[in-house]
Tab-separated table of C-alpha atoms in Angstrom:
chain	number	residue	atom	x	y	z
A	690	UNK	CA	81.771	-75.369	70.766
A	691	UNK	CA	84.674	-73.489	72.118
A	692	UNK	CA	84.850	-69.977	74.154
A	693	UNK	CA	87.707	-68.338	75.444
A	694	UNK	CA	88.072	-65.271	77.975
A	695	UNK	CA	90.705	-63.345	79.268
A	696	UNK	CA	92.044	-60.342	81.113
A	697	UNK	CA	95.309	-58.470	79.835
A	698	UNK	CA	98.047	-57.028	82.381
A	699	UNK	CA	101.622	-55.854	81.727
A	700	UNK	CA	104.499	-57.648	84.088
A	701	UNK	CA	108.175	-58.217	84.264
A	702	UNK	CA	109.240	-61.475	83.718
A	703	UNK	CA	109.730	-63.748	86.473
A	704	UNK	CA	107.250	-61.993	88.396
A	705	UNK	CA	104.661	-64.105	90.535
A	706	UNK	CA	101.164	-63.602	89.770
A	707	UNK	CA	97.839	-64.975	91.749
A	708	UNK	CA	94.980	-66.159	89.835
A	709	UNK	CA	91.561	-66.987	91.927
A	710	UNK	CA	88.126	-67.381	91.262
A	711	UNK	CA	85.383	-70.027	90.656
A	712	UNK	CA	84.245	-72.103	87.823
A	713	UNK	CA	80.756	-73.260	87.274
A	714	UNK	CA	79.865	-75.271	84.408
A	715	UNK	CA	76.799	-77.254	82.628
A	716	UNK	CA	76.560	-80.414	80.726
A	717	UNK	CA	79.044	-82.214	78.536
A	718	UNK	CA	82.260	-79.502	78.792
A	719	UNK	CA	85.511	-78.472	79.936
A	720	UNK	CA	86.360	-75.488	81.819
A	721	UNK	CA	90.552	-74.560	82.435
A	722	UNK	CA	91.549	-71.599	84.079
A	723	UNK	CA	95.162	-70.568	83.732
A	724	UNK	CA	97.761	-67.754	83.174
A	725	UNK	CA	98.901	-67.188	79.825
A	726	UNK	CA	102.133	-65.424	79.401
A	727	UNK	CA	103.565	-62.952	76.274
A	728	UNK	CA	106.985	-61.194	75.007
A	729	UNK	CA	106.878	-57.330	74.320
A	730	UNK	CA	105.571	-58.031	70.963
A	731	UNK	CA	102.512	-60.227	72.256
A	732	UNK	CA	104.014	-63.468	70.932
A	733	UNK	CA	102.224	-66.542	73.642
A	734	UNK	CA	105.228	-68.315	75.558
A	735	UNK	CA	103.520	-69.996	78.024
A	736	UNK	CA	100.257	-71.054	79.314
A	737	UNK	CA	100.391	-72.866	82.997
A	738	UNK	CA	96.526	-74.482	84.019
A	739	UNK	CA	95.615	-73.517	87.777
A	740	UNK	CA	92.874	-75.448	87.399
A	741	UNK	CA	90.428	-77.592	85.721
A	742	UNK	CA	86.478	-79.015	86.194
A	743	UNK	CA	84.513	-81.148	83.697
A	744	UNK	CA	80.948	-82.102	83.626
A	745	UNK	CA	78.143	-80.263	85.660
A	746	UNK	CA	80.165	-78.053	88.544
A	747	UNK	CA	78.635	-76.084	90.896
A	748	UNK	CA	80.690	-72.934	91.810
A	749	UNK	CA	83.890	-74.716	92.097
A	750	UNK	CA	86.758	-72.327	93.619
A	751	UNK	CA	90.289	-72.419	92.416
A	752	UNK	CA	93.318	-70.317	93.242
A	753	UNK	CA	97.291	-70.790	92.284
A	754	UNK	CA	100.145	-68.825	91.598
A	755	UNK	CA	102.750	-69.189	88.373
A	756	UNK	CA	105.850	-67.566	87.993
A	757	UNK	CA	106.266	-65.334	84.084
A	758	UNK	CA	108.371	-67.156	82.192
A	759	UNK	CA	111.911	-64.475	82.294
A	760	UNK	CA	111.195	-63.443	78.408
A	761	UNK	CA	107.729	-62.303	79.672
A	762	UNK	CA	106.362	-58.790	79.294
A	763	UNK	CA	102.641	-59.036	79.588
A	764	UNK	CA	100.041	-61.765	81.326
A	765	UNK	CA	96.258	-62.671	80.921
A	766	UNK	CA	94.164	-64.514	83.439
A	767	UNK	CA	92.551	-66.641	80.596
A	768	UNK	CA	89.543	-68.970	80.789
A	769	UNK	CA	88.027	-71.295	78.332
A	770	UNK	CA	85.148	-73.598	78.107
A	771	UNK	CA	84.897	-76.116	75.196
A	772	UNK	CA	81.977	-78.746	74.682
């Protein structure tokens, strides 16, 4: 199985955005939290991984910052779970 969340913002590229929070998982998976970048036209560029846990987690906290790639015009905070 295979999930996938994220939250949309508008940036300029080669800004510097901060991604925190914690992951908690169960059983046999694998949890990645990152920053997925877009153009104007929502076309993905780049993803960068801030993070990463496998396995049974407890509230595991994680925190990084990634610069948009120049072409960039929009960002999601993005996490996905597959297992």
């Amino acid at each position: 199985a295979r999930g996938h969340v994220q939250q949309l913002h508008d940036a300029a590229g080669g800004a510097t955005v901060r991604f925190a929070g914690h992951l908690k998982t169960s059983g046999a998976v694998t949890a990645t939290a990152g920053v997925m970048a877009y153009t104007a036209d929502w076309k993905g560029i780049d993803f960068q991984a801030i993070d990463q846990v496998k396995g049974t987690v407890d509230w595991h906290p994680f925190a990084g910052a990634v610069v948009l790639p120049a072409d960039a015009a929009h960002f999601a905070f993005a996490v996905s779970v597959e297992g």
